Amino acid sequence: MKKNQGRENSPKKLWAGRFSQALDPLVESFTASIPYDIRLLPYDIAGSLAHVKMLARQGILSVKNSRLIQKGLREILEEWSRGGLTFTLADEDVHLFVEKRLTAGIGPVGGQLHTGRSRNDQVALDLRLFMRDQINTLRQDLKTLQQNILAIARKHEGVVLPGYTHLQRAQPVLLAHHLLAYVEMFCRDQERLAEIWNRVNVLPLGSAALAGTTFPIDRLWVARELGFRTISANSMDAVSDRDFVLEFLSAGAILMMHFSRLAEELVLWSGSEFNFVAIEDAFCTGSSIMPQKKNPDVAELIRGKTGRVYGNLMAALTLMKGLPLTYNRDLQEDKEPVFDTVDTLLPSTRLLARMLPRIVFKAQVMKKATAQGHLLATDLADYLVGKGLDFRNAHRVVGEIVASALKNEKELLQIPLALLQQFSPVFDQDVFQWLDLETALARRNTPGGTAPGQVRMALKNMEKKLCRPDYPF
Ligand code: ARG
C-alpha cells in the first residue's frame, strides 16, 4: 500500500509520520477545531513568539533561526489582521495551521518552533491568554454599566415606587435603592471575575505533552514575557486542568442571571399593567401583525440568552467529568462554550449600558402605585407597637383594618379616625402624619435601608468605589 494513499485532496498531516492510511473525510470534519479556534490565532502567535525567543536565549535554537521564525510569525499575524488568511478543514486546528503557514513562508526552519512543547500545553496557553483579555474587557464594560446605573439612580434620587415581594406590592422604596441593588450584584460579579482572572493568569507552557520536556527551557522567563503571575506547578495538572474555564462559565452564568432579572423587570415595567418605564424605540421592535405593538426585545433576548450561558456551564462540567489524566481530545470541546459565553455576555453588558440611560422612568405613575395596595400596613402596625401593643397583636389589628378597607375599597389614609378607633382605642390624630409617605420612607433609617439619608450615603459610597481609577482591578 502506498504511504498516505488517497491524500491527493487532503495534504499530508504534520503528525502523519507513523500513519499509512488517509483520514476518512468524515473524521476530518468531525475532529477539526479550526473553524472556531482560528480566533485564538493572535494568542497562539504571541505564545509562539515568547517560546521561540526563550529557545534562543537558552541556546536550544540559534539566534538566527529564532529571529527568522519570529519574522515569519509576525508576517502571519499581519496577514491575518488584513483578512488575507484562509484555512480548510484539513488544517485541523489553529496550532497546526500557523506552523504550516510558517514553514510555507520561511522554509523547513519553521519546523524548529515546536521544540520543547506540545499542542497540549500550547492550547491551554492560548485559551488562558484569550480569557485574560476577554475578562478584562468584560470587567471594563461591566464597570461602565455600573456607573450608568449609578448615574440614573442619582438623577432620580427622590423617586418612590412600590417595592415588591411575591410580586405583590409590599412597602414603598426609593427607585435609587432599587437600582443600587443591581449595582451591588454587579460588584460581586466583579469580585468573582477578578479572582478568576488571577487563576487564569498562570503559565501552563513548558508542561509539554504531559510530563515536561527534556530541553533546558526557562519557564519563568516565558511567564514574565507574557505577563503571567506565575507558572503552573504540575505538568500533568497543567495540560488537563480546565477549572479556570469552569469558574469563568460559572461566574458568567451568575452574571447573566443578574442581567436576566434586570431584563425581566424592564419587560414587566414597560408593559401597560405596570407602565413604570418607557424604553426608547431604538431598543424595541414592532409586530408583523399588530400595528400598535412595541416589544422590549432586547430585554427579552438578554433574558432568553441566559439559557445558553447556563448550558455552556453544564456542557463544560459534563465534559470534564470522568476524564482521566492528562490531555484527552474531549478537551477540544472546552472552547466553544467559552466563546459563546463571551459572545453573549459582552453584547448583553454593552446593550444594557446603552439602553438603561435612555429609559424614561415615570415618577408619577410609580408614586401613584405606592398609594394603592396598603403599602404602609406594616407602618400602621409599628405605630400601634409605639402605642404599647405587642407586634403580634398590632399585626392582627391592622389585618382587620386592611380587610375592612378592602371591603369598602378604601386606602388606609382614607379611613376616618373614629373608625380606626373601633379597631383599637390607642389610635390618635398623629396616625395620619405617621402614614405620610415621606415620613414612612424616612423611618427606614437602618444601614442598608431605603430612607433617603441611607440611600444618599449608599450612592456616595458606591460612587467613591466605582470612581477609583483602579476599579475593578
Ligand atoms: N485542537 C486541540 C484542542 O483544542 C489542540 C490540542 C490537540 N492535542 C492533541 N494531542 N491532539 O484541544
CSV table of C-alpha atoms and ligand atoms in Angstrom, one decimal:
chain,number,residue,atom,x,y,z
A,1,MET,CA,0.0,0.0,0.0
A,2,LYS,CA,1.3,3.4,-0.9
A,3,LYS,CA,2.0,5.6,2.1
A,4,ASN,CA,-0.7,8.1,2.9
A,5,GLN,CA,-2.6,7.0,-0.2
A,6,GLY,CA,-5.8,8.9,-1.0
A,7,ARG,CA,-4.3,12.1,0.3
A,8,GLU,CA,-4.4,13.8,-3.0
A,9,ASN,CA,-7.1,16.2,-1.8
A,10,SER,CA,-6.1,16.4,1.8
A,11,PRO,CA,-2.4,17.4,2.2
A,12,LYS,CA,-0.4,15.2,4.5
A,13,LYS,CA,-0.8,15.9,8.2
A,14,LEU,CA,2.1,17.3,10.2
A,15,TRP,CA,1.7,14.3,12.5
A,16,ALA,CA,1.3,11.6,9.9
A,17,GLY,CA,4.8,10.0,10.0
A,18,ARG,CA,3.5,6.8,11.6
A,19,PHE,CA,0.3,6.7,9.5
A,20,SER,CA,-0.2,4.6,6.4
A,21,GLN,CA,-3.8,5.5,5.7
A,22,ALA,CA,-5.5,8.7,4.9
A,23,LEU,CA,-8.1,10.1,7.2
A,24,ASP,CA,-11.7,9.3,6.5
A,25,PRO,CA,-13.2,12.6,5.2
A,26,LEU,CA,-16.0,12.4,7.8
A,27,VAL,CA,-13.3,12.2,10.5
A,28,GLU,CA,-11.6,15.2,9.2
A,29,SER,CA,-14.6,17.5,9.5
A,30,PHE,CA,-15.6,15.8,12.8
A,31,THR,CA,-12.3,16.4,14.5
A,32,ALA,CA,-11.3,19.8,13.1
A,33,SER,CA,-11.5,22.7,15.5
A,34,ILE,CA,-10.1,25.3,13.2
A,35,PRO,CA,-13.5,26.8,12.2
A,36,TYR,CA,-13.8,28.2,15.7
A,37,ASP,CA,-10.3,28.1,17.2
A,38,ILE,CA,-8.9,30.3,14.4
A,39,ARG,CA,-9.9,33.2,16.6
A,40,LEU,CA,-7.1,32.1,19.0
A,41,LEU,CA,-4.6,32.9,16.3
A,42,PRO,CA,-3.2,36.2,17.7
A,43,TYR,CA,-2.8,34.5,21.1
A,44,ASP,CA,-1.2,31.4,19.5
A,45,ILE,CA,1.3,33.6,17.8
A,46,ALA,CA,2.0,35.7,21.0
A,47,GLY,CA,2.8,32.4,22.8
A,48,SER,CA,5.0,31.1,20.0
A,49,LEU,CA,6.9,34.4,19.9
A,50,ALA,CA,7.7,34.2,23.6
A,51,HIS,CA,8.6,30.5,23.3
A,52,VAL,CA,10.9,30.9,20.3
A,53,LYS,CA,12.7,33.8,21.9
A,54,MET,CA,13.3,31.7,25.0
A,55,LEU,CA,14.6,28.8,22.9
A,56,ALA,CA,17.3,31.1,21.5
A,57,ARG,CA,18.1,32.6,25.0
A,58,GLN,CA,18.6,29.1,26.3
A,59,GLY,CA,20.8,28.1,23.3
A,60,ILE,CA,18.3,25.5,22.2
A,61,LEU,CA,17.9,27.3,18.9
A,62,SER,CA,20.3,29.5,17.1
A,63,VAL,CA,19.6,33.3,17.4
A,64,LYS,CA,19.4,33.5,13.6
A,65,ASN,CA,16.8,30.8,13.3
A,66,SER,CA,14.8,32.2,16.2
A,67,ARG,CA,14.7,35.7,14.5
A,68,LEU,CA,13.7,34.1,11.2
A,69,ILE,CA,10.8,32.3,13.0
A,70,GLN,CA,9.8,35.5,14.8
A,71,LYS,CA,9.7,37.3,11.5
A,72,GLY,CA,7.6,34.6,9.9
A,73,LEU,CA,5.2,34.6,12.8
A,74,ARG,CA,4.7,38.3,12.6
A,75,GLU,CA,4.0,38.1,8.9
A,76,ILE,CA,1.3,35.5,9.6
A,77,LEU,CA,-0.3,37.8,12.2
A,78,GLU,CA,-0.2,40.8,9.8
A,79,GLU,CA,-1.7,38.7,7.0
A,80,TRP,CA,-4.4,37.6,9.4
A,81,SER,CA,-5.2,41.1,10.5
A,82,ARG,CA,-5.6,42.1,6.8
A,83,GLY,CA,-8.1,39.2,6.5
A,84,GLY,CA,-5.8,37.6,4.0
A,85,LEU,CA,-5.6,34.1,5.6
A,86,THR,CA,-7.8,31.2,4.5
A,87,PHE,CA,-7.9,27.8,6.0
A,88,THR,CA,-9.5,24.5,5.2
A,89,LEU,CA,-10.7,21.7,7.5
A,90,ALA,CA,-7.6,19.8,6.5
A,91,ASP,CA,-5.7,22.4,8.5
A,92,GLU,CA,-7.2,20.7,11.6
A,93,ASP,CA,-6.6,23.4,14.3
A,94,VAL,CA,-5.1,26.8,14.7
A,95,HIS,CA,-1.8,25.5,16.0
A,96,LEU,CA,-1.1,23.2,13.0
A,97,PHE,CA,-2.3,25.9,10.7
A,98,VAL,CA,0.2,28.5,12.0
A,99,GLU,CA,3.0,26.0,11.9
A,100,LYS,CA,2.1,25.0,8.3
A,101,ARG,CA,1.9,28.7,7.2
A,102,LEU,CA,5.2,29.4,8.9
A,103,THR,CA,7.0,26.6,7.1
A,104,ALA,CA,5.4,27.7,3.8
A,105,GLY,CA,6.7,31.2,4.5
A,106,ILE,CA,10.2,30.7,5.8
A,107,GLY,CA,11.0,27.1,4.9
A,108,PRO,CA,11.9,24.0,6.9
A,109,VAL,CA,13.4,26.1,9.8
A,110,GLY,CA,9.8,26.7,10.8
A,111,GLY,CA,9.8,23.1,12.0
A,112,GLN,CA,12.1,24.1,14.9
A,113,LEU,CA,9.3,26.2,16.5
A,114,HIS,CA,7.6,23.3,18.2
A,115,THR,CA,10.8,22.2,20.0
A,116,GLY,CA,10.1,21.5,23.7
A,117,ARG,CA,6.4,22.0,23.6
A,118,SER,CA,3.2,20.2,22.7
A,119,ARG,CA,-0.2,21.3,21.4
A,120,ASN,CA,-1.4,20.2,24.9
A,121,ASP,CA,0.4,22.9,26.8
A,122,GLN,CA,0.0,25.3,23.8
A,123,VAL,CA,-3.8,25.1,23.6
A,124,ALA,CA,-4.0,25.6,27.4
A,125,LEU,CA,-1.8,28.7,27.0
A,126,ASP,CA,-3.8,30.1,24.1
A,127,LEU,CA,-7.1,29.8,25.9
A,128,ARG,CA,-5.7,31.4,29.1
A,129,LEU,CA,-4.3,34.3,27.0
A,130,PHE,CA,-7.6,34.7,25.3
A,131,MET,CA,-9.6,34.6,28.5
A,132,ARG,CA,-7.3,37.1,30.2
A,133,ASP,CA,-8.2,39.6,27.5
A,134,GLN,CA,-11.9,38.9,27.4
A,135,ILE,CA,-12.3,39.0,31.2
A,136,ASN,CA,-10.5,42.4,31.2
A,137,THR,CA,-12.9,43.7,28.5
A,138,LEU,CA,-15.9,42.3,30.3
A,139,ARG,CA,-14.9,43.9,33.6
A,140,GLN,CA,-14.4,47.3,32.0
A,141,ASP,CA,-17.8,47.1,30.2
A,142,LEU,CA,-19.4,46.0,33.4
A,143,LYS,CA,-17.9,49.0,35.2
A,144,THR,CA,-19.4,51.3,32.6
A,145,LEU,CA,-22.8,49.6,33.2
A,146,GLN,CA,-22.5,50.0,36.9
A,147,GLN,CA,-21.6,53.7,36.5
A,148,ASN,CA,-24.5,54.3,34.2
A,149,ILE,CA,-27.0,52.7,36.6
A,150,LEU,CA,-25.5,54.8,39.4
A,151,ALA,CA,-26.0,58.0,37.4
A,152,ILE,CA,-29.6,57.0,36.8
A,153,ALA,CA,-30.1,56.4,40.5
A,154,ARG,CA,-28.6,59.8,41.3
A,155,LYS,CA,-30.8,61.5,38.7
A,156,HIS,CA,-34.0,60.0,40.2
A,157,GLU,CA,-33.0,60.4,43.9
A,158,GLY,CA,-36.4,61.4,45.2
A,159,VAL,CA,-38.5,59.0,43.1
A,160,VAL,CA,-40.6,56.5,45.1
A,161,LEU,CA,-42.1,53.2,43.8
A,162,PRO,CA,-43.7,50.2,45.4
A,163,GLY,CA,-41.2,47.5,46.5
A,164,TYR,CA,-42.5,44.0,45.8
A,165,THR,CA,-42.3,40.7,47.5
A,166,HIS,CA,-44.0,37.7,45.8
A,167,LEU,CA,-44.6,40.3,43.0
A,168,GLN,CA,-47.2,41.9,45.3
A,169,ARG,CA,-46.9,45.5,46.4
A,170,ALA,CA,-45.1,45.3,49.8
A,171,GLN,CA,-43.5,48.6,51.0
A,172,PRO,CA,-42.5,51.9,49.4
A,173,VAL,CA,-38.9,52.2,48.3
A,174,LEU,CA,-36.7,54.7,46.5
A,175,LEU,CA,-36.0,54.0,42.9
A,176,ALA,CA,-32.4,54.7,43.6
A,177,HIS,CA,-32.4,52.0,46.3
A,178,HIS,CA,-33.9,49.5,43.8
A,179,LEU,CA,-31.3,50.4,41.2
A,180,LEU,CA,-28.4,50.2,43.6
A,181,ALA,CA,-29.4,46.6,44.4
A,182,TYR,CA,-28.3,45.8,40.8
A,183,VAL,CA,-25.1,47.7,41.2
A,184,GLU,CA,-24.3,45.6,44.3
A,185,MET,CA,-24.9,42.4,42.4
A,186,PHE,CA,-22.5,43.6,39.8
A,187,CYS,CA,-19.9,44.4,42.4
A,188,ARG,CA,-20.0,40.7,43.4
A,189,ASP,CA,-19.6,39.7,39.8
A,190,GLN,CA,-16.6,42.0,39.5
A,191,GLU,CA,-15.0,40.3,42.6
A,192,ARG,CA,-15.6,36.9,41.2
A,193,LEU,CA,-14.2,37.8,37.8
A,194,ALA,CA,-11.1,39.4,39.5
A,195,GLU,CA,-10.4,36.2,41.4
A,196,ILE,CA,-10.9,34.1,38.3
A,197,TRP,CA,-8.6,36.4,36.3
A,198,ASN,CA,-5.8,35.6,38.8
A,199,ARG,CA,-6.2,31.9,38.4
A,200,VAL,CA,-6.4,32.2,34.6
A,201,ASN,CA,-3.1,34.2,34.8
A,202,VAL,CA,-0.8,31.2,35.3
A,203,LEU,CA,1.5,29.9,32.6
A,204,PRO,CA,1.0,26.2,31.6
A,205,LEU,CA,3.6,26.3,28.7
A,206,GLY,CA,6.6,24.1,29.5
A,207,SER,CA,4.4,21.2,30.6
A,208,ALA,CA,4.8,19.9,27.1
A,209,ALA,CA,2.6,16.8,26.3
A,210,LEU,CA,2.2,15.9,30.0
A,211,ALA,CA,5.5,15.3,31.7
A,212,GLY,CA,7.6,18.3,31.0
A,213,THR,CA,10.4,18.4,28.4
A,214,THR,CA,14.0,17.2,28.1
A,215,PHE,CA,15.1,20.6,26.8
A,216,PRO,CA,16.6,23.2,29.2
A,217,ILE,CA,13.7,25.7,28.8
A,218,ASP,CA,13.2,28.7,31.0
A,219,ARG,CA,9.5,28.8,32.0
A,220,LEU,CA,9.8,31.8,34.4
A,221,TRP,CA,11.2,33.9,31.6
A,222,VAL,CA,8.3,33.0,29.3
A,223,ALA,CA,5.9,33.7,32.1
A,224,ARG,CA,7.4,37.2,32.6
A,225,GLU,CA,7.5,37.8,28.8
A,226,LEU,CA,3.7,37.0,28.6
A,227,GLY,CA,2.7,38.8,31.8
A,228,PHE,CA,1.8,35.8,33.8
A,229,ARG,CA,1.8,36.0,37.5
A,230,THR,CA,3.4,32.6,38.0
A,231,ILE,CA,3.9,29.2,36.3
A,232,SER,CA,1.9,26.0,36.8
A,233,ALA,CA,3.4,23.7,39.4
A,234,ASN,CA,2.5,20.3,37.9
A,235,SER,CA,2.7,19.4,34.3
A,236,MET,CA,0.1,16.7,34.4
A,237,ASP,CA,-2.4,19.1,36.1
A,238,ALA,CA,-1.5,22.0,33.7
A,239,VAL,CA,-2.4,20.2,30.5
A,240,SER,CA,-5.6,18.7,31.8
A,241,ASP,CA,-6.9,21.4,34.1
A,242,ARG,CA,-9.9,23.4,32.9
A,243,ASP,CA,-11.0,24.7,36.3
A,244,PHE,CA,-10.4,28.2,35.1
A,245,VAL,CA,-12.9,27.6,32.3
A,246,LEU,CA,-15.5,26.2,34.6
A,247,GLU,CA,-15.0,29.1,37.0
A,248,PHE,CA,-15.4,31.6,34.3
A,249,LEU,CA,-18.5,29.9,32.8
A,250,SER,CA,-20.0,29.7,36.3
A,251,ALA,CA,-19.3,33.4,37.1
A,252,GLY,CA,-20.7,34.2,33.6
A,253,ALA,CA,-23.8,32.2,34.3
A,254,ILE,CA,-24.4,34.2,37.6
A,255,LEU,CA,-23.7,37.5,35.8
A,256,MET,CA,-26.2,36.6,33.0
A,257,MET,CA,-28.7,35.6,35.7
A,258,HIS,CA,-28.4,39.1,37.1
A,259,PHE,CA,-28.9,40.6,33.7
A,260,SER,CA,-31.9,38.4,33.2
A,261,ARG,CA,-33.5,39.6,36.4
A,262,LEU,CA,-33.0,43.2,35.4
A,263,ALA,CA,-34.3,42.4,31.9
A,264,GLU,CA,-37.4,40.8,33.4
A,265,GLU,CA,-38.1,43.9,35.5
A,266,LEU,CA,-37.8,46.1,32.4
A,267,VAL,CA,-40.2,43.8,30.5
A,268,LEU,CA,-42.7,44.0,33.3
A,269,TRP,CA,-42.3,47.7,34.0
A,270,SER,CA,-42.6,48.6,30.3
A,271,GLY,CA,-45.9,46.7,30.0
A,272,SER,CA,-49.2,48.7,30.4
A,273,GLU,CA,-50.1,46.8,33.6
A,274,PHE,CA,-47.1,48.5,35.3
A,275,ASN,CA,-46.4,51.4,33.0
A,276,PHE,CA,-43.4,52.4,35.1
A,277,VAL,CA,-40.9,52.9,32.3
A,278,ALA,CA,-40.8,53.7,28.6
A,279,ILE,CA,-37.9,52.0,26.6
A,280,GLU,CA,-36.6,54.0,23.7
A,281,ASP,CA,-37.7,52.9,20.2
A,282,ALA,CA,-34.1,52.2,19.3
A,283,PHE,CA,-34.2,49.2,21.7
A,284,CYS,CA,-37.6,47.8,20.7
A,285,THR,CA,-39.2,46.2,17.7
A,286,GLY,CA,-42.7,46.1,16.3
A,287,SER,CA,-45.0,43.3,15.5
A,288,SER,CA,-45.6,42.0,11.9
A,289,ILE,CA,-49.3,41.8,12.5
A,290,MET,CA,-50.3,44.1,15.4
A,291,PRO,CA,-49.6,47.7,14.4
A,292,GLN,CA,-49.8,49.0,17.9
A,293,LYS,CA,-47.1,46.8,19.3
A,294,LYS,CA,-43.7,48.0,20.6
A,295,ASN,CA,-41.9,45.0,22.1
A,296,PRO,CA,-39.0,45.1,24.6
A,297,ASP,CA,-37.0,42.6,22.5
A,298,VAL,CA,-33.5,43.5,23.8
A,299,ALA,CA,-34.5,42.8,27.3
A,300,GLU,CA,-36.4,39.7,26.3
A,301,LEU,CA,-33.4,38.3,24.4
A,302,ILE,CA,-31.0,39.0,27.3
A,303,ARG,CA,-33.4,37.1,29.5
A,304,GLY,CA,-33.6,34.3,26.8
A,305,LYS,CA,-29.9,34.0,26.1
A,306,THR,CA,-29.3,33.3,29.8
A,307,GLY,CA,-30.3,29.8,28.9
A,308,ARG,CA,-27.4,29.2,26.5
A,309,VAL,CA,-25.0,30.6,29.1
A,310,TYR,CA,-26.2,28.1,31.7
A,311,GLY,CA,-26.0,25.5,29.0
A,312,ASN,CA,-22.3,26.3,28.4
A,313,LEU,CA,-21.5,25.7,32.0
A,314,MET,CA,-23.4,22.4,32.0
A,315,ALA,CA,-21.6,21.3,28.8
A,316,ALA,CA,-18.2,22.1,30.3
A,317,LEU,CA,-18.9,20.5,33.6
A,318,THR,CA,-20.1,17.3,31.9
A,319,LEU,CA,-17.2,17.4,29.5
A,320,MET,CA,-14.7,17.3,32.4
A,321,LYS,CA,-16.5,14.7,34.5
A,322,GLY,CA,-14.7,11.3,34.3
A,323,LEU,CA,-11.7,12.4,32.2
A,324,PRO,CA,-8.6,10.5,33.2
A,325,LEU,CA,-5.3,12.4,33.4
A,326,THR,CA,-4.0,14.0,31.3
A,327,TYR,CA,-4.9,15.6,28.0
A,328,ASN,CA,-7.8,13.9,26.2
A,329,ARG,CA,-9.2,15.0,22.9
A,330,ASP,CA,-12.5,15.7,24.6
A,331,LEU,CA,-10.9,18.9,25.9
A,332,GLN,CA,-11.1,20.4,22.5
A,333,GLU,CA,-14.8,20.8,23.4
A,334,ASP,CA,-13.9,23.4,26.0
A,335,LYS,CA,-13.5,26.3,23.6
A,336,GLU,CA,-17.0,26.8,22.1
A,337,PRO,CA,-18.7,27.2,25.4
A,338,VAL,CA,-16.2,29.8,26.4
A,339,PHE,CA,-16.5,31.6,23.1
A,340,ASP,CA,-20.3,31.5,23.2
A,341,THR,CA,-20.5,32.8,26.8
A,342,VAL,CA,-18.1,35.6,26.0
A,343,ASP,CA,-20.1,36.4,22.8
A,344,THR,CA,-23.3,36.5,24.8
A,345,LEU,CA,-22.0,38.4,27.9
A,346,LEU,CA,-20.2,41.2,26.1
A,347,PRO,CA,-23.1,42.4,23.9
A,348,SER,CA,-25.5,42.0,26.7
A,349,THR,CA,-23.4,44.1,29.0
A,350,ARG,CA,-22.9,46.8,26.4
A,351,LEU,CA,-26.6,46.8,25.4
A,352,LEU,CA,-27.8,47.3,28.9
A,353,ALA,CA,-25.2,50.1,29.4
A,354,ARG,CA,-26.6,51.9,26.4
A,355,MET,CA,-30.3,51.2,26.8
A,356,LEU,CA,-30.7,52.0,30.5
A,357,PRO,CA,-29.7,55.7,30.4
A,358,ARG,CA,-32.2,56.2,27.7
A,359,ILE,CA,-35.2,54.7,29.6
A,360,VAL,CA,-37.8,57.1,30.9
A,361,PHE,CA,-38.8,56.4,34.5
A,362,LYS,CA,-42.4,57.5,35.1
A,363,ALA,CA,-42.1,59.0,38.5
A,364,GLN,CA,-45.8,60.0,38.7
A,365,VAL,CA,-47.1,56.5,37.8
A,366,MET,CA,-44.7,54.9,40.3
A,367,LYS,CA,-45.7,57.3,43.1
A,368,LYS,CA,-49.4,56.7,42.4
A,369,ALA,CA,-48.8,52.9,42.6
A,370,THR,CA,-47.4,53.3,46.1
A,371,ALA,CA,-50.6,55.0,47.2
A,372,GLN,CA,-52.6,51.9,46.3
A,373,GLY,CA,-52.4,48.5,47.9
A,374,HIS,CA,-52.0,49.3,51.6
A,375,LEU,CA,-48.2,49.5,51.4
A,376,LEU,CA,-48.0,51.2,54.8
A,377,ALA,CA,-49.8,48.5,56.7
A,378,THR,CA,-46.5,47.5,58.3
A,379,ASP,CA,-46.0,51.1,59.4
A,380,LEU,CA,-49.5,51.1,60.9
A,381,ALA,CA,-48.6,48.0,63.0
A,382,ASP,CA,-45.3,49.7,64.0
A,383,TYR,CA,-47.4,52.7,65.1
A,384,LEU,CA,-49.5,50.5,67.4
A,385,VAL,CA,-46.3,49.0,68.8
A,386,GLY,CA,-45.2,52.6,69.6
A,387,LYS,CA,-48.5,53.0,71.5
A,388,GLY,CA,-47.8,49.9,73.6
A,389,LEU,CA,-49.3,46.9,71.7
A,390,ASP,CA,-47.1,43.9,71.1
A,391,PHE,CA,-46.3,43.4,67.5
A,392,ARG,CA,-48.3,40.2,67.0
A,393,ASN,CA,-51.4,41.9,68.4
A,394,ALA,CA,-50.7,45.0,66.3
A,395,HIS,CA,-50.3,42.8,63.2
A,396,ARG,CA,-53.8,41.3,63.8
A,397,VAL,CA,-55.5,44.6,64.4
A,398,VAL,CA,-54.0,46.1,61.2
A,399,GLY,CA,-55.0,42.9,59.3
A,400,GLU,CA,-58.6,43.5,60.4
A,401,ILE,CA,-58.4,47.2,59.3
A,402,VAL,CA,-57.0,46.1,55.9
A,403,ALA,CA,-59.8,43.6,55.4
A,404,SER,CA,-62.4,46.2,56.1
A,405,ALA,CA,-60.6,48.7,53.8
A,406,LEU,CA,-60.6,46.2,51.0
A,407,LYS,CA,-64.3,45.6,51.5
A,408,ASN,CA,-65.0,49.3,51.3
A,409,GLU,CA,-62.5,49.9,48.5
A,410,LYS,CA,-60.6,52.5,50.7
A,411,GLU,CA,-56.9,53.1,51.3
A,412,LEU,CA,-55.6,53.2,54.9
A,413,LEU,CA,-55.2,57.0,54.8
A,414,GLN,CA,-58.9,57.4,53.8
A,415,ILE,CA,-60.2,55.7,57.0
A,416,PRO,CA,-61.5,58.2,59.5
A,417,LEU,CA,-60.0,58.3,63.0
A,418,ALA,CA,-63.3,57.3,64.6
A,419,LEU,CA,-63.4,54.1,62.6
A,420,LEU,CA,-59.7,53.3,63.3
A,421,GLN,CA,-60.5,53.7,67.0
A,422,GLN,CA,-63.2,51.0,66.7
A,423,PHE,CA,-60.3,48.6,65.9
A,424,SER,CA,-58.1,49.9,68.7
A,425,PRO,CA,-58.7,52.7,71.1
A,426,VAL,CA,-55.0,53.8,71.1
A,427,PHE,CA,-55.3,55.4,67.6
A,428,ASP,CA,-54.8,59.1,67.7
A,429,GLN,CA,-54.7,62.1,65.3
A,430,ASP,CA,-51.0,61.7,64.9
A,431,VAL,CA,-51.6,58.4,62.9
A,432,PHE,CA,-52.2,60.4,59.7
A,433,GLN,CA,-48.8,62.1,59.9
A,434,TRP,CA,-47.3,58.7,60.6
A,435,LEU,CA,-48.8,57.3,57.4
A,436,ASP,CA,-47.4,60.1,55.3
A,437,LEU,CA,-45.2,58.6,52.5
A,438,GLU,CA,-42.2,60.8,53.1
A,439,THR,CA,-42.1,60.2,56.9
A,440,ALA,CA,-42.7,56.4,56.3
A,441,LEU,CA,-39.7,56.3,54.0
A,442,ALA,CA,-37.5,58.3,56.4
A,443,ARG,CA,-38.3,55.9,59.2
A,444,ARG,CA,-36.5,53.0,57.4
A,445,ASN,CA,-33.3,54.5,58.5
A,446,THR,CA,-31.3,51.4,59.2
A,447,PRO,CA,-28.0,50.8,57.5
A,448,GLY,CA,-28.8,49.4,54.1
A,449,GLY,CA,-32.4,50.6,54.3
A,450,THR,CA,-34.4,52.8,51.9
A,451,ALA,CA,-34.5,56.0,54.0
A,452,PRO,CA,-33.4,58.9,51.8
A,453,GLY,CA,-30.4,59.6,54.1
A,454,GLN,CA,-29.2,56.0,53.9
A,455,VAL,CA,-29.7,55.9,50.1
A,456,ARG,CA,-27.7,59.2,49.8
A,457,MET,CA,-24.9,57.6,51.7
A,458,ALA,CA,-25.1,54.4,49.7
A,459,LEU,CA,-24.9,56.4,46.5
A,460,LYS,CA,-21.9,58.3,47.8
A,461,ASN,CA,-20.1,55.1,48.9
A,462,MET,CA,-20.7,53.4,45.5
A,463,GLU,CA,-19.6,56.5,43.6
A,464,LYS,CA,-16.4,56.5,45.6
A,465,LYS,CA,-15.8,52.8,44.9
A,466,LEU,CA,-16.6,53.0,41.2
A,467,CYS,CA,-14.6,56.2,40.6
A,468,ARG,CA,-11.4,54.7,41.9
A,469,PRO,CA,-9.3,54.6,38.7
A,470,ASP,CA,-8.1,51.1,39.6
A,471,TYR,CA,-11.6,49.7,40.0
A,472,PRO,CA,-12.3,46.9,39.2
A,473,PHE,CA,-8.7,45.8,39.3
B,1,ARG,N1,-7.3,21.2,18.8
B,1,ARG,C1,-6.8,20.6,20.0
B,1,ARG,C2,-7.7,21.1,21.2
B,1,ARG,O1,-8.3,22.1,21.0
B,1,ARG,C3,-5.4,21.0,20.3
B,1,ARG,C4,-4.7,20.0,21.1
B,1,ARG,C5,-4.5,18.8,20.4
B,1,ARG,N2,-3.7,17.9,21.1
B,1,ARG,C6,-3.6,16.6,20.7
B,1,ARG,N3,-2.7,15.9,21.3
B,1,ARG,N4,-4.2,16.1,19.7
B,1,ARG,O2,-7.7,20.6,22.3
